[in-house]
JSON list of C-alpha atoms in Angstrom, two decimals:
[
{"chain": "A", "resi": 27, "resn": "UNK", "atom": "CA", "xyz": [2.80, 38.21, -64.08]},
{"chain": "A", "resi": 28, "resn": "UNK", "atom": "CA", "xyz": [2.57, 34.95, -61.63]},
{"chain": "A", "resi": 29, "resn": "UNK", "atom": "CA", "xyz": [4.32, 32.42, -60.54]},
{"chain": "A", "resi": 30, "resn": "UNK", "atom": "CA", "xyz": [3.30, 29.10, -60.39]},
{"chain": "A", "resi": 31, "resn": "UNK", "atom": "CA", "xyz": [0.59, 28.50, -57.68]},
{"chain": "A", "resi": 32, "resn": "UNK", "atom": "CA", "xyz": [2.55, 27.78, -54.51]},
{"chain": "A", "resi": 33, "resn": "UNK", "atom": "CA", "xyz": [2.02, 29.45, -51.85]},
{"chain": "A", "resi": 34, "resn": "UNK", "atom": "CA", "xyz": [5.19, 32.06, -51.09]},
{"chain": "A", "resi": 35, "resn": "UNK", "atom": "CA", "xyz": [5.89, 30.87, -47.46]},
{"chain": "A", "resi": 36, "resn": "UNK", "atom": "CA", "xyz": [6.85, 27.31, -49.19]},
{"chain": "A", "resi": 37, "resn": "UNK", "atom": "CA", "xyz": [9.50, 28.93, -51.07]},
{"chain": "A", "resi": 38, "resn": "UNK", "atom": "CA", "xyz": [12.12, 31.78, -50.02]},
{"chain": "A", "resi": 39, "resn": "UNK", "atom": "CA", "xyz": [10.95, 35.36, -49.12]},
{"chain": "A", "resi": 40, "resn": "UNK", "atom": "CA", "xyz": [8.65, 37.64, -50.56]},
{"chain": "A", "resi": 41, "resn": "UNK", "atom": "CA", "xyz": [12.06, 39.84, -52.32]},
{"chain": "A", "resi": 42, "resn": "UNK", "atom": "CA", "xyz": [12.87, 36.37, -53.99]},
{"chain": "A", "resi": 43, "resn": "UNK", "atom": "CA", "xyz": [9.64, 36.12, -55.58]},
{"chain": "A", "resi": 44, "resn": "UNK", "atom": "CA", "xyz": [10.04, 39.63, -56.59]},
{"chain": "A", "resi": 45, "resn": "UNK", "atom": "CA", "xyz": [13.39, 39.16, -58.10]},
{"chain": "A", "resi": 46, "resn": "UNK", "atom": "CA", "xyz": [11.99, 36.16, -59.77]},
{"chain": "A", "resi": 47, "resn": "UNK", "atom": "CA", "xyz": [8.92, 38.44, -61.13]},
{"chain": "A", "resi": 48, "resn": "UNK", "atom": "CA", "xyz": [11.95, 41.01, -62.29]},
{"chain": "A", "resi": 49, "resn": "UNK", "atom": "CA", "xyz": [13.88, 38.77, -64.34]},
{"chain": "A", "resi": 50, "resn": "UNK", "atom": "CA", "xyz": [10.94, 37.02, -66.27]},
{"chain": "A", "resi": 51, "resn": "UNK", "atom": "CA", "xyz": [11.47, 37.71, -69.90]},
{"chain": "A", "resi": 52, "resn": "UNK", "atom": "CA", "xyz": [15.43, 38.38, -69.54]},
{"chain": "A", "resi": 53, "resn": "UNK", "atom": "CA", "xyz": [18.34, 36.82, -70.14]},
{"chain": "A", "resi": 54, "resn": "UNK", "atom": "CA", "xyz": [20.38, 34.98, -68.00]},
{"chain": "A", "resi": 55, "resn": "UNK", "atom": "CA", "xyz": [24.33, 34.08, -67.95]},
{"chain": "A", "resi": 56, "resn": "UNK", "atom": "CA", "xyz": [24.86, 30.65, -66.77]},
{"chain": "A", "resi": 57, "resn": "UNK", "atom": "CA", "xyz": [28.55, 29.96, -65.22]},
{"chain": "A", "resi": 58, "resn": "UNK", "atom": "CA", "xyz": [30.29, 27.60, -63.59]},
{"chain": "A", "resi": 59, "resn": "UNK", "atom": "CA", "xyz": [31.48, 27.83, -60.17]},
{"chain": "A", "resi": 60, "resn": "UNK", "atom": "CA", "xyz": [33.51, 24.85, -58.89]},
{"chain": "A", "resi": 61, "resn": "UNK", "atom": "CA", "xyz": [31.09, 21.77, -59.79]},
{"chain": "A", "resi": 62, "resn": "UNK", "atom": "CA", "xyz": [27.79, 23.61, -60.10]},
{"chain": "A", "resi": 63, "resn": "UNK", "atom": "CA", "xyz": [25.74, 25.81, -62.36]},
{"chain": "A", "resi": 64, "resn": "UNK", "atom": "CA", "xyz": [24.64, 29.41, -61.56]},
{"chain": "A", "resi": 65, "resn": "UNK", "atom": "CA", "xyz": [23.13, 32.05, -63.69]},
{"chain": "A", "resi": 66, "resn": "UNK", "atom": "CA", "xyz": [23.18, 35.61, -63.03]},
{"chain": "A", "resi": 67, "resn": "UNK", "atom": "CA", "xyz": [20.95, 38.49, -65.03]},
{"chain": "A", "resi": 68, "resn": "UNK", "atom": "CA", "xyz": [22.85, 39.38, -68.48]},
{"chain": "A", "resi": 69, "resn": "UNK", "atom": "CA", "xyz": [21.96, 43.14, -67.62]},
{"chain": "A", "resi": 70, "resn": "UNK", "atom": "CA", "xyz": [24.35, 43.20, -64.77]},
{"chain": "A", "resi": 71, "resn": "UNK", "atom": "CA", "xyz": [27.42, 42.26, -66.34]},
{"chain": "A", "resi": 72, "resn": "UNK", "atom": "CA", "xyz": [29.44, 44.49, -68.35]},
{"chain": "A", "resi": 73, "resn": "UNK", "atom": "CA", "xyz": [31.87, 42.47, -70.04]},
{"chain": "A", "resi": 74, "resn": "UNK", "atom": "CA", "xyz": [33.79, 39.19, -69.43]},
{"chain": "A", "resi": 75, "resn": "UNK", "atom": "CA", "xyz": [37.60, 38.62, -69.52]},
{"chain": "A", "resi": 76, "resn": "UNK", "atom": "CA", "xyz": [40.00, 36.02, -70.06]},
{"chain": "A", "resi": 77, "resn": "UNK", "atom": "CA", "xyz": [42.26, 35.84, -66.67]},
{"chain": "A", "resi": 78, "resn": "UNK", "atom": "CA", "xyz": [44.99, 38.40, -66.59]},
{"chain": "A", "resi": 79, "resn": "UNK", "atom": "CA", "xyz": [47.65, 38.86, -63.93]},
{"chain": "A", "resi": 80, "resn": "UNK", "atom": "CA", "xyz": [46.09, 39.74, -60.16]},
{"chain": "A", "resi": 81, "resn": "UNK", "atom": "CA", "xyz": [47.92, 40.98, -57.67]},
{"chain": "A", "resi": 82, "resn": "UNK", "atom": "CA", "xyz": [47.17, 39.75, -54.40]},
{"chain": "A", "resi": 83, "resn": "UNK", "atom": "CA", "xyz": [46.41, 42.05, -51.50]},
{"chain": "A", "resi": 84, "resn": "UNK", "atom": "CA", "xyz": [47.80, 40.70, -47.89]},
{"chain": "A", "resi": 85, "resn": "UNK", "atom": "CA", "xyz": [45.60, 39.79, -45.31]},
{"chain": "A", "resi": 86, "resn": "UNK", "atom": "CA", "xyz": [42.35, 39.45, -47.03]},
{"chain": "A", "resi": 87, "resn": "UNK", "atom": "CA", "xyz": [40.11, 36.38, -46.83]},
{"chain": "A", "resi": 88, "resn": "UNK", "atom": "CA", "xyz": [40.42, 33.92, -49.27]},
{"chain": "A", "resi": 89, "resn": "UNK", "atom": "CA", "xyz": [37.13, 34.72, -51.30]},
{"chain": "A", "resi": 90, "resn": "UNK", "atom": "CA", "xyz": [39.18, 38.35, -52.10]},
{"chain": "A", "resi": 91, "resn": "UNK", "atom": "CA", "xyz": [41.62, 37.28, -55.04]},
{"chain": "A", "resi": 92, "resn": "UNK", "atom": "CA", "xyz": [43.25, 40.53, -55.94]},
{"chain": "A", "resi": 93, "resn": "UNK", "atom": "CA", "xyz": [42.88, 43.73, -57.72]},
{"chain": "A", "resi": 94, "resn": "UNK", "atom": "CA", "xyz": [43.18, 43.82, -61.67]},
{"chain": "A", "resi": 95, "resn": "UNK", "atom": "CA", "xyz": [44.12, 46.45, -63.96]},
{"chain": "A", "resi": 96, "resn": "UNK", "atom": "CA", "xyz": [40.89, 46.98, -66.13]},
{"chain": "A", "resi": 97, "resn": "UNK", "atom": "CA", "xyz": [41.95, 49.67, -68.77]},
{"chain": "A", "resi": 98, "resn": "UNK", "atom": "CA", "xyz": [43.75, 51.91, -66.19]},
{"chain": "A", "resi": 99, "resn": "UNK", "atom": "CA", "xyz": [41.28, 51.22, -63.35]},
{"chain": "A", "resi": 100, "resn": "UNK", "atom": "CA", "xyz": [41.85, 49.05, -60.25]},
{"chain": "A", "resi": 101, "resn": "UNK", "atom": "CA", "xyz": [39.08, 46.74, -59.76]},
{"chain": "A", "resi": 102, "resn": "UNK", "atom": "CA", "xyz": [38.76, 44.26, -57.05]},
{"chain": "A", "resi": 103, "resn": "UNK", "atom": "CA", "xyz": [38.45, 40.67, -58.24]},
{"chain": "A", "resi": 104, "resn": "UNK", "atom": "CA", "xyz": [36.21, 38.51, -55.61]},
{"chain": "A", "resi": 105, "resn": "UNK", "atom": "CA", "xyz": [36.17, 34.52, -56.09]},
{"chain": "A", "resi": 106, "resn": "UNK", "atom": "CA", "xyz": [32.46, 33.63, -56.50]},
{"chain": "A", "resi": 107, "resn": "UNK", "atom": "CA", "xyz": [33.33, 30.17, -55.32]},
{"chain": "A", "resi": 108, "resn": "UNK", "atom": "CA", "xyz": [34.84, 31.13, -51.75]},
{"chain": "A", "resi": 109, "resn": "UNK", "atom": "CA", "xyz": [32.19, 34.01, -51.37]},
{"chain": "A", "resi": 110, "resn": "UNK", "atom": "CA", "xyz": [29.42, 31.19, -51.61]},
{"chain": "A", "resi": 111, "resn": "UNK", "atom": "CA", "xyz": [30.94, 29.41, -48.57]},
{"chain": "A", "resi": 112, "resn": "UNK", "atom": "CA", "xyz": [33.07, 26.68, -51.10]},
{"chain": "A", "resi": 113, "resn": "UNK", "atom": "CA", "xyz": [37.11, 26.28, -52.05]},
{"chain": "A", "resi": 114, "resn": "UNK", "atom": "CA", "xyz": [38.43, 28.93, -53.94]},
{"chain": "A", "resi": 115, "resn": "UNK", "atom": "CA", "xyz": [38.96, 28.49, -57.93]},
{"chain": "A", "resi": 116, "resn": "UNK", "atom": "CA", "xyz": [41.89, 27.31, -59.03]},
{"chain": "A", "resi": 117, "resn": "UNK", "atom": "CA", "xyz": [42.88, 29.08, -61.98]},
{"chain": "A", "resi": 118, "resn": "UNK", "atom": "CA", "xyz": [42.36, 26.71, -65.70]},
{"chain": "A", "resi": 119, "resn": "UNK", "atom": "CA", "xyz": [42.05, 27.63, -69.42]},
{"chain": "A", "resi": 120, "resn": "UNK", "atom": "CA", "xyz": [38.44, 28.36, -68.84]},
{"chain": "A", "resi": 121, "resn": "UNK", "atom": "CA", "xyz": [38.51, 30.49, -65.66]},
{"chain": "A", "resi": 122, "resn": "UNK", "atom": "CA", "xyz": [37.85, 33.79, -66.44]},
{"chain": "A", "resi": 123, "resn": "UNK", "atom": "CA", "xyz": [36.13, 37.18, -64.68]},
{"chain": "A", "resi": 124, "resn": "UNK", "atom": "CA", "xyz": [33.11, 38.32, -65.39]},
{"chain": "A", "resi": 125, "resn": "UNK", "atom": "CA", "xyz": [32.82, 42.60, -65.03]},
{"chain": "A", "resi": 126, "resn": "UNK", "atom": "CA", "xyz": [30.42, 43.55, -63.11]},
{"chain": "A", "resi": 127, "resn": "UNK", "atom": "CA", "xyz": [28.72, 46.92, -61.78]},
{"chain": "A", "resi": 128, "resn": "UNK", "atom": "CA", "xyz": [27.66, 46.73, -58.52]},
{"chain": "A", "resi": 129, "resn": "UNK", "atom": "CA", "xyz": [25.33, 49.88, -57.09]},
{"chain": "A", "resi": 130, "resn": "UNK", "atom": "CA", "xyz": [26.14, 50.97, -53.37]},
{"chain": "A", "resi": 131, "resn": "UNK", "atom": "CA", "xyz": [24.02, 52.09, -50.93]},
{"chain": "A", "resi": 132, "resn": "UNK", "atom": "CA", "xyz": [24.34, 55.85, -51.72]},
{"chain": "A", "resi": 133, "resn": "UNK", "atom": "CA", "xyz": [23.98, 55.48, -55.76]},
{"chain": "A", "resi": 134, "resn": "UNK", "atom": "CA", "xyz": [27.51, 55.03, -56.65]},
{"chain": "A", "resi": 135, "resn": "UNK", "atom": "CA", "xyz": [28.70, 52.52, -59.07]},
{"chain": "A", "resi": 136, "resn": "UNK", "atom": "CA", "xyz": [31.36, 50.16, -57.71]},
{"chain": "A", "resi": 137, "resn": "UNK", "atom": "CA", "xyz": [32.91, 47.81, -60.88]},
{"chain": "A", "resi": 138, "resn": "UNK", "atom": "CA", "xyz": [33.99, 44.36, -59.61]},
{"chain": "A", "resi": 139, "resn": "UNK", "atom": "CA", "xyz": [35.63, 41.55, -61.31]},
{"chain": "A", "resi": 140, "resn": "UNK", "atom": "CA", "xyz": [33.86, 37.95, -60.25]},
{"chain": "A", "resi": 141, "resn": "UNK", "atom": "CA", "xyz": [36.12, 35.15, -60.79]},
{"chain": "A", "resi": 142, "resn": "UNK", "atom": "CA", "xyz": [34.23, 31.81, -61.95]},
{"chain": "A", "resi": 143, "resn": "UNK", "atom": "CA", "xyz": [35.65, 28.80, -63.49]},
{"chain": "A", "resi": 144, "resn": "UNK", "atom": "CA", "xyz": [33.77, 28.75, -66.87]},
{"chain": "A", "resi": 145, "resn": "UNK", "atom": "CA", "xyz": [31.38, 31.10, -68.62]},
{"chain": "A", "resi": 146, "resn": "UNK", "atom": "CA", "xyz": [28.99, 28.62, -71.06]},
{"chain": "A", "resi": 147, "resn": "UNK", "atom": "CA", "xyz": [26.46, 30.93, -72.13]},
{"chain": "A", "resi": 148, "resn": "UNK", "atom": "CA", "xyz": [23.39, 33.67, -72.14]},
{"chain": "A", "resi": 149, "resn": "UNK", "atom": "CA", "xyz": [19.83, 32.18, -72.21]},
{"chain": "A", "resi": 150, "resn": "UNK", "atom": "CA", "xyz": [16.58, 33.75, -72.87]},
{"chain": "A", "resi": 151, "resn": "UNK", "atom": "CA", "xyz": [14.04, 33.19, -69.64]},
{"chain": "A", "resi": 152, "resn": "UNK", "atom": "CA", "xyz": [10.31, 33.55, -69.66]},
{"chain": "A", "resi": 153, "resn": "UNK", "atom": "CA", "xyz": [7.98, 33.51, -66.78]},
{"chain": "A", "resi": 154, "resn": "UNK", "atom": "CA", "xyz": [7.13, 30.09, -66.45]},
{"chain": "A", "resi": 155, "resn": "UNK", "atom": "CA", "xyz": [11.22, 29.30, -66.44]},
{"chain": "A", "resi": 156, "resn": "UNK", "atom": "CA", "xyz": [11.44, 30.87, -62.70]},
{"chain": "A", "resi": 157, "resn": "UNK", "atom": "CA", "xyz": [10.78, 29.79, -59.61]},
{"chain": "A", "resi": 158, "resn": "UNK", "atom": "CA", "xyz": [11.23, 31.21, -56.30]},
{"chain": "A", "resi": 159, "resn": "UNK", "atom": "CA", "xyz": [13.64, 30.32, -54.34]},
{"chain": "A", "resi": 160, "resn": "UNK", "atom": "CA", "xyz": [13.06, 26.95, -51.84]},
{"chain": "A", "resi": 161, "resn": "UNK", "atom": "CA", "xyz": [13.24, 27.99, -47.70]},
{"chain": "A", "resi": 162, "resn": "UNK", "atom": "CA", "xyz": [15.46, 24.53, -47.63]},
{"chain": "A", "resi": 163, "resn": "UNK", "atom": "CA", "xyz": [17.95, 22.18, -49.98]},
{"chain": "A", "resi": 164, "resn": "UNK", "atom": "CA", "xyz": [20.00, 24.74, -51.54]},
{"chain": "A", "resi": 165, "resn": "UNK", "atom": "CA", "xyz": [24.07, 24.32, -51.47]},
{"chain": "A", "resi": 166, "resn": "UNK", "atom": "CA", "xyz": [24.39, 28.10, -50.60]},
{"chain": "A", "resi": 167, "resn": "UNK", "atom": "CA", "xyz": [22.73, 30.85, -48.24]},
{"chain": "A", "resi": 168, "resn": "UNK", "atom": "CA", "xyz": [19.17, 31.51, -50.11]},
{"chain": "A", "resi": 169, "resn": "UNK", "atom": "CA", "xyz": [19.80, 35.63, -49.22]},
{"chain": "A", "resi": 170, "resn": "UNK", "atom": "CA", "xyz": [22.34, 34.94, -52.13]},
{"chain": "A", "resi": 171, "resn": "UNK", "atom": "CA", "xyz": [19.78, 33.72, -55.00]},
{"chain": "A", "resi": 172, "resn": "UNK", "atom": "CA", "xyz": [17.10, 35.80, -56.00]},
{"chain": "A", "resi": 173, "resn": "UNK", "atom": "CA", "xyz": [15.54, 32.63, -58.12]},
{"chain": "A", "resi": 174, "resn": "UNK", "atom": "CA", "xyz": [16.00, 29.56, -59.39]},
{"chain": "A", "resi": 175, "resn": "UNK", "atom": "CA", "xyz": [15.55, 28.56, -63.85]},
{"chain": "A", "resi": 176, "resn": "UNK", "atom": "CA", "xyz": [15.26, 25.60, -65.34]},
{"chain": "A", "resi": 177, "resn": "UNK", "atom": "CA", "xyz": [18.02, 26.18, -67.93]},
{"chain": "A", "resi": 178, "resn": "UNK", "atom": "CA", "xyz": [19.04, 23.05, -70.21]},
{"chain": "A", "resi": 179, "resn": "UNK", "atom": "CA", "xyz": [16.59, 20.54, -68.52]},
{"chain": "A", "resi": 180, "resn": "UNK", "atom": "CA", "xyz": [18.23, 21.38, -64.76]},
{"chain": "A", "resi": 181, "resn": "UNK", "atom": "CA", "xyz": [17.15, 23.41, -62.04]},
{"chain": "A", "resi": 182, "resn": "UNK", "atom": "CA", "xyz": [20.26, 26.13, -62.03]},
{"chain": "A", "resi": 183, "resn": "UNK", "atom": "CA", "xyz": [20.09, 29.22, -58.91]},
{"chain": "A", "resi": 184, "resn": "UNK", "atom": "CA", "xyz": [20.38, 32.25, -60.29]},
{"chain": "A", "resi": 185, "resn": "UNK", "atom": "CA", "xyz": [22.37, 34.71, -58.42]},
{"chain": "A", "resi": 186, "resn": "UNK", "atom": "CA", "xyz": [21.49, 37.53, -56.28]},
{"chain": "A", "resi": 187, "resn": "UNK", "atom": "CA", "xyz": [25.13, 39.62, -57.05]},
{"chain": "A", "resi": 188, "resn": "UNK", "atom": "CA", "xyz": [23.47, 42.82, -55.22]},
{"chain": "A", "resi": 189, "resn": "UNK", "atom": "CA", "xyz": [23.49, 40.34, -52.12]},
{"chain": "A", "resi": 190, "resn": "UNK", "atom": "CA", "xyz": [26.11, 38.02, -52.90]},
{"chain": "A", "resi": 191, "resn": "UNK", "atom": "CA", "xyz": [28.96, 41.37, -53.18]},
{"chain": "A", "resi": 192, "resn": "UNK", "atom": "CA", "xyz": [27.04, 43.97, -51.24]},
{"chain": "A", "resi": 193, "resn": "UNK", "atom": "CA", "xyz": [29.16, 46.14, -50.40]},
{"chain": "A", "resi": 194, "resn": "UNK", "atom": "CA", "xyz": [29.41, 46.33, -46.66]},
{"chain": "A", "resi": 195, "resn": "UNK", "atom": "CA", "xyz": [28.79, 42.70, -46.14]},
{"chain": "A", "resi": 196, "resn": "UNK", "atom": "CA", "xyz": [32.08, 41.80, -48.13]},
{"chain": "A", "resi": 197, "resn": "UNK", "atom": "CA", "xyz": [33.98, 45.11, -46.17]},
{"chain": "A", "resi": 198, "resn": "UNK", "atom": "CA", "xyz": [32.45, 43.68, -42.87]},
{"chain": "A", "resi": 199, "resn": "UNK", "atom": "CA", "xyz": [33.63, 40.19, -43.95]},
{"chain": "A", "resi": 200, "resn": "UNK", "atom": "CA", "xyz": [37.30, 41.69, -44.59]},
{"chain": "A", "resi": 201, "resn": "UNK", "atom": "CA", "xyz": [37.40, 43.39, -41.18]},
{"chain": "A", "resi": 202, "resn": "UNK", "atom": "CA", "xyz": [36.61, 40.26, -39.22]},
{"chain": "A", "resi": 203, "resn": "UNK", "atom": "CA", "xyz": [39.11, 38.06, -41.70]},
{"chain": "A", "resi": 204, "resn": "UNK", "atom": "CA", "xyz": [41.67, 41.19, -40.60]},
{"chain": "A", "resi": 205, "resn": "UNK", "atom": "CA", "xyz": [41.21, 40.53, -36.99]},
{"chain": "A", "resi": 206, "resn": "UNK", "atom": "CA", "xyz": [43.10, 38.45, -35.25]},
{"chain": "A", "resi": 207, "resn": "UNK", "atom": "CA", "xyz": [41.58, 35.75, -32.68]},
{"chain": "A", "resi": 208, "resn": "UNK", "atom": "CA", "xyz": [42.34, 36.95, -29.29]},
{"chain": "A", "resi": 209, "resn": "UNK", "atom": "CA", "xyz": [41.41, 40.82, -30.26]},
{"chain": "A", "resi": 210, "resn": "UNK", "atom": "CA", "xyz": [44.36, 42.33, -30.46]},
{"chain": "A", "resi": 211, "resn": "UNK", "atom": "CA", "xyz": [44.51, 44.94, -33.08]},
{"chain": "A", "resi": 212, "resn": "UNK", "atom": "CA", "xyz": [47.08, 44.64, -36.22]},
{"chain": "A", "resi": 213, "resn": "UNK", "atom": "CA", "xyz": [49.05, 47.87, -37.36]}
]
């Protein structure tokens, strides 16, 4: 399978043209987060729900919404629009959470809830639909996008989500948010 002829050092890293090799052929779930499109691999998401209540959990950074009751199970609901560095999502008819299983470092399966303004739709990819991922002019860190599709005659990023809610980034991201600026510890 290949990518168009570029050479890889004008676009992203050698992983992103990997991940773009991966998905070829696979279907993609383009969202909305704030004003922008993203897509993120079909495979990784296990179902999507309409809002329900959150609860809020004190002194977490804003990109941490809450925790959800999913059928009995608590599951941490992350706002996809803060995590990528923008405002957090104000909650509309079409906001919703998208399920998601996330792998850990060790194996385990961690399920998350990803808040996004919209869901629109799942769209069939094929090779020459990816490209890697530029080095410059994207809106959000490129270790977060594993590729970017042209979906619907635009250029959308698709989403890295093993990146974008690895696990110890987001706890060391927590700690730091829990600290407070001139070191002293809270209790």
């Amino acid at each position: 399978m290949t990518l168009p002829t570029a050479p890889l050092s004008a676009f992203g890293s050698a992983a992103a043209g990997n991940a773009a090799d991966r998905m070829a052929g696979s279907q993609l779930l383009r969202l909305a987060v704030g004003p922008r499109m993203y897509a993120v691999p079909i495979e990784q998401v296990r179902e999507i729900l309409k809002v329900s209540q959150l609860t809020v959990l004190p002194l977490m950074p804003a990109f941490v919404r809450g925790v959800m009751n999913l059928r009995g199970a608590v599951v941490p609901v992350i706002d996809l629009g803060a995590r990528l560095g923008g405002p957090t999502t104000a909650l509309a008819r079409r906001t919703c959470v998208v399920i998601v299983e996330q792998r850990s470092g060790d194996g385990s399966a961690q399920t998350l809830g990803v808040l996004v303004d919209a869901v629109h739709e799942v769209v069939d990819t094929g090779e020459a639909d990816l490209e890697p991922v530029p080095t410059l002019g994207t809106e959000v860190d490129t270790a977060f996008l594993a590729a970017m599709a042209r979906l619907r005659g635009e250029i959308v990023p698709v989403l890295a989500l093993d990146r974008v809610l690895d696990e110890e980034a987001l706890a060391q991201a927590i700690a730091t948010h829990a600290q407070p600026a001139d070191g002293a510890r809270l209790h």
